Tab-separated table of C-alpha atoms in Angstrom:
chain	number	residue	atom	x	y	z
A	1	UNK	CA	-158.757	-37.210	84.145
A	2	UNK	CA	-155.434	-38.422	85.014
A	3	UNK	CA	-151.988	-36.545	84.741
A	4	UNK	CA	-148.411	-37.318	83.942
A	5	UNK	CA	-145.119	-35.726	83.801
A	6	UNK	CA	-142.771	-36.807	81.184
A	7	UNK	CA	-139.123	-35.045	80.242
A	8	UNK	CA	-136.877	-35.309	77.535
A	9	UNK	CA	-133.459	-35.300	78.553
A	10	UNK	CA	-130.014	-35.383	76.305
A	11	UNK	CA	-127.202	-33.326	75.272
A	12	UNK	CA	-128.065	-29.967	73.331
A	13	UNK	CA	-128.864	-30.532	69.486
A	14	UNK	CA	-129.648	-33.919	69.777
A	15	UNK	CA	-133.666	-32.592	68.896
A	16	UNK	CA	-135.388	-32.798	71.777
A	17	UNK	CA	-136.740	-29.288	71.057
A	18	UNK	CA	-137.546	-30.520	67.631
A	19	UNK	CA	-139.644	-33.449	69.260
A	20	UNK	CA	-141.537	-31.404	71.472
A	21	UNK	CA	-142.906	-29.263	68.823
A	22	UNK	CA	-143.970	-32.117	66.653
A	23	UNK	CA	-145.541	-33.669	69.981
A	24	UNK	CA	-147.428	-29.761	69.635
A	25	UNK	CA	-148.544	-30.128	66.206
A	26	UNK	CA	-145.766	-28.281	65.130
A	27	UNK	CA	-143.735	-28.126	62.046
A	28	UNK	CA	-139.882	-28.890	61.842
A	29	UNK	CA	-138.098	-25.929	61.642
A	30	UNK	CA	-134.613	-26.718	59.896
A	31	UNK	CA	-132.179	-23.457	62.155
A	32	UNK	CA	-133.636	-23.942	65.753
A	33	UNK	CA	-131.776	-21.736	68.249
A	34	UNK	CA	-130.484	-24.052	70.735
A	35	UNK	CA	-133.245	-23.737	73.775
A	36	UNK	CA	-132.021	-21.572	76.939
A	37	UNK	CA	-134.710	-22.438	79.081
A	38	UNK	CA	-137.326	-25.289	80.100
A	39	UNK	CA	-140.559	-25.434	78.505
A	40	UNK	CA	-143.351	-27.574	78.323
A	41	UNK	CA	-146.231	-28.950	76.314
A	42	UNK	CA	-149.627	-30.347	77.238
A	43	UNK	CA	-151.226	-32.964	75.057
A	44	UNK	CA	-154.676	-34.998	75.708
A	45	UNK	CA	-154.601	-38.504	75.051
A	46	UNK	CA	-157.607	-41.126	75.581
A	47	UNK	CA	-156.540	-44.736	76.674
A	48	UNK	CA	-158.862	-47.598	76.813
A	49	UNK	CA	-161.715	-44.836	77.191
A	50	UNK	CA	-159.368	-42.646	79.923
A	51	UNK	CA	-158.517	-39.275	79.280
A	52	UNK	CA	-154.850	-38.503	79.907
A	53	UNK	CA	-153.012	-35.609	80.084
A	54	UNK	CA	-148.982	-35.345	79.661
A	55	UNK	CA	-147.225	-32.669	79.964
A	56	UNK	CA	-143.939	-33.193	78.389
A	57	UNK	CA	-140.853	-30.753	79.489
A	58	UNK	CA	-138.183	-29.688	77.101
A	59	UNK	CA	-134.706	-29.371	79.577
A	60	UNK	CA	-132.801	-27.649	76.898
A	61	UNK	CA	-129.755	-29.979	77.178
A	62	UNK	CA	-129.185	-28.365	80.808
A	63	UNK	CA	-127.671	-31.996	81.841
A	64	UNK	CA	-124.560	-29.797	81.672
A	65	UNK	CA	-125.608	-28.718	85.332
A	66	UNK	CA	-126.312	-31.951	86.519
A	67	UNK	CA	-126.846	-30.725	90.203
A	68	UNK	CA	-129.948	-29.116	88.972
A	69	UNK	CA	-130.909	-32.008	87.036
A	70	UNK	CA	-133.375	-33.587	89.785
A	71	UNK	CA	-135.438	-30.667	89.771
A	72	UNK	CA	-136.796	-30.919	86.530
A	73	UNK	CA	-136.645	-35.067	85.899
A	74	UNK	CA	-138.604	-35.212	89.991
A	75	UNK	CA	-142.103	-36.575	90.048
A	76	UNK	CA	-141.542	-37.788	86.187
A	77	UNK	CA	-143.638	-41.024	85.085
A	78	UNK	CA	-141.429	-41.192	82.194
A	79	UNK	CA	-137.777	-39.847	81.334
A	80	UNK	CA	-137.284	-39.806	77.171
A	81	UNK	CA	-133.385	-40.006	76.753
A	82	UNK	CA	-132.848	-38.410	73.475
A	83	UNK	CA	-129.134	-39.068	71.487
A	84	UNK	CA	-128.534	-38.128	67.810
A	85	UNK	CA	-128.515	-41.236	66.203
A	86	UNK	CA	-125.773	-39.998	63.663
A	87	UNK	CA	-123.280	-39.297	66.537
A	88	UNK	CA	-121.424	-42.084	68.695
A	89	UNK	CA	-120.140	-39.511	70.789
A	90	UNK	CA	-124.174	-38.637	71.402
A	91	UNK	CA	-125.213	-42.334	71.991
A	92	UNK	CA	-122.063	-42.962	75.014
A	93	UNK	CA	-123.585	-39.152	76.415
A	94	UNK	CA	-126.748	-40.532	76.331
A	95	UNK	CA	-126.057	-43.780	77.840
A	96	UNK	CA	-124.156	-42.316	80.786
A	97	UNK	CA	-126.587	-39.727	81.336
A	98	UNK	CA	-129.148	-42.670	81.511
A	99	UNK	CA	-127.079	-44.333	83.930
A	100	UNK	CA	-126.152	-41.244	86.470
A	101	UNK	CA	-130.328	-40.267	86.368
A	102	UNK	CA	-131.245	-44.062	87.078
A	103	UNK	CA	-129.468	-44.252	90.299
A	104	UNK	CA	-130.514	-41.354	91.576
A	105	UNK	CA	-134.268	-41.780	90.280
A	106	UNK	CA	-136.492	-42.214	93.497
A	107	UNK	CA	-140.051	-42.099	91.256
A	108	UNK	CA	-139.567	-45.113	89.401
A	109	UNK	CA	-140.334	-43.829	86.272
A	110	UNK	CA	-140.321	-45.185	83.157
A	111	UNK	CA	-137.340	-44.647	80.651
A	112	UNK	CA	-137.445	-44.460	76.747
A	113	UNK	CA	-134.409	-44.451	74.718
A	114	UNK	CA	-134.880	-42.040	71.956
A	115	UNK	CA	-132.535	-42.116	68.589
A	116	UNK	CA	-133.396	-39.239	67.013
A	117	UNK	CA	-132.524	-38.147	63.316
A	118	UNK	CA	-132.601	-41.599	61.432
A	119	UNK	CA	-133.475	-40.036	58.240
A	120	UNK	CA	-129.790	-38.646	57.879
A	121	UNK	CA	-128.376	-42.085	58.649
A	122	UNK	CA	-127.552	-45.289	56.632
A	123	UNK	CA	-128.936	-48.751	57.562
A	124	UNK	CA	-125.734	-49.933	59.032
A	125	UNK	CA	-125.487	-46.479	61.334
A	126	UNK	CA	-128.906	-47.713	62.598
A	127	UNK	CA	-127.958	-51.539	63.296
A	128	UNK	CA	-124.894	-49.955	65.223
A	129	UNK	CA	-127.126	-47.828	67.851
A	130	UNK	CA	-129.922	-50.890	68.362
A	131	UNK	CA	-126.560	-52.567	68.721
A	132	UNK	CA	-124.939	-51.038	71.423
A	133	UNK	CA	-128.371	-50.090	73.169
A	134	UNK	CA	-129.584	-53.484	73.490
A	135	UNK	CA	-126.403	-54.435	74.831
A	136	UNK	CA	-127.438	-51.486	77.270
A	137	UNK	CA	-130.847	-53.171	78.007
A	138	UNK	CA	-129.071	-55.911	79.329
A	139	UNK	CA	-127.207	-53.930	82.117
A	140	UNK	CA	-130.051	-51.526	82.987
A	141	UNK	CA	-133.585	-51.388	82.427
A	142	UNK	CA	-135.295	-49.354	80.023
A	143	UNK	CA	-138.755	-49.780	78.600
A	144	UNK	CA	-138.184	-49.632	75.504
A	145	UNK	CA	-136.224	-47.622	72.278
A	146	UNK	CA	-137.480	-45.682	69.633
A	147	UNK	CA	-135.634	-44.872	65.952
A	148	UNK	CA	-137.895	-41.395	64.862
A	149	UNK	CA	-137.274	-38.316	62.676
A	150	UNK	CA	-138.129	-35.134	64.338
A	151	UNK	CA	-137.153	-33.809	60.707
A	152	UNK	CA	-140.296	-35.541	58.971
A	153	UNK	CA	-141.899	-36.624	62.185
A	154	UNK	CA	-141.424	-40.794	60.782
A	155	UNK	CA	-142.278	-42.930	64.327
A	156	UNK	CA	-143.276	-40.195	66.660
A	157	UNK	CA	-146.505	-40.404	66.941
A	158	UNK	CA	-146.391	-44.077	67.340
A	159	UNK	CA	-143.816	-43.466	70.025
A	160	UNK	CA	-145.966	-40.652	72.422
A	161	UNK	CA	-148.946	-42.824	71.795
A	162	UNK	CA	-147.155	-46.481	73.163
A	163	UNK	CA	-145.447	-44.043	76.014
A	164	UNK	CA	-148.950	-42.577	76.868
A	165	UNK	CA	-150.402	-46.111	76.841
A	166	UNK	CA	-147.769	-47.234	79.385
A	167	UNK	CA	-148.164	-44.034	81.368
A	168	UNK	CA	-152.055	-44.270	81.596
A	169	UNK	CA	-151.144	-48.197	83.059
A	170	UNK	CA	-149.274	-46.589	85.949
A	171	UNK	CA	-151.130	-43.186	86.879
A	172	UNK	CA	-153.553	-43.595	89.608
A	173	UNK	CA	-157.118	-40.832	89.217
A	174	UNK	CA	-155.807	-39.347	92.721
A	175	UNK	CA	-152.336	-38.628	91.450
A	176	UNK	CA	-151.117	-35.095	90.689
A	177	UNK	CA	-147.857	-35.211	89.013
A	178	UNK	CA	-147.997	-31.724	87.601
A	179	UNK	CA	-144.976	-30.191	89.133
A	180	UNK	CA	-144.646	-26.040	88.794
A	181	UNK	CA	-141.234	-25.221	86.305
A	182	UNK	CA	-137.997	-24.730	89.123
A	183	UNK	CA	-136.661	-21.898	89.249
A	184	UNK	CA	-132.807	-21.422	89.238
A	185	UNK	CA	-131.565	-18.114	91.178
């Protein structure tokens, strides 16, 4: 069976919480307390006949401490940059924090763009983000983007299924990427 670490990184109430649980089988809840801590999900997948396991980490919006940041994103196959979709404000955050984790990345993993919360947006909102983002593509490199409702779950589990499919392609049977949670005295 092989293993993979993925996060999901982005400002606080952007619904990265709200992804996880979905990615858990979980329903949306609509007054989530903002998450204090790290946790994490495991999820079996089978690719092409291979059983994969990802363990996805929730980091709570703690991008606020960014010196703490490499901790959780370290040994990562894949880094899921969650913005709020309705919010430019949360598409620049998310696009800078993109930036700053790139260059400091040493596991090459792969990176996912993640607009969460289309279903409270109009048409035009959307062509704005895939917009600006792809003009993003063109200065760094991403994998690929992703337009999803946490709210009524709409293109998530297309989106962990393509992720896990390019995960599987890069996880070797030998690897362990399961990293313990840091702790922060």
């Amino acid at each position: 069976m092989k293993q993979a670490k993925c996060v999901l990184l982005g400002e606080a109430s952007v619904g990265k919480t709200s992804i996880l649980k979905n990615f858990q089988g979980q329903s949306f809840q609509a007054y989530e307390r903002t998450t204090l801590d790290t946790s994490k999900v495991d999820k079996m997948f089978t690719i092409n006949d291979t059983k994969l396991k990802i363990q996805l980490w929730d980091t709570a919006g703690q991008e606020r401490y960014s010196q703490f940041m490499s901790m959780y994103y370290r040994k990562s196959k894949a880094m899921l940059f969650v913005c709020d979709i309705k919010s430019n404000q949360s598409i620049d955050k998310t696009i800078a924090l993109f930036k700053e984790i790139q260059q400091q990345d040493q596991d090459n993993a792969l990176y996912y763009i993640i607009c969460n919360k289309i279903d409270l947006v109009e048409d035009y909102q959307v062509k704005y983000a895939r917009d600006k983002l792809k003009k993003l593509k063109s200065e760094v490199d991403f994998k690929q983007m992703f337009f999803v409702s946490a709210l009524n779950g709409n293109g998530l589990e297309e989106m962990f299924q393509e992720i896990a499919t390019d995960v599987e392609a890069i996880v070797t049977d030998v690897e362990i990427d399961i990293i313990m949670q840091p702790v922060i005295q």
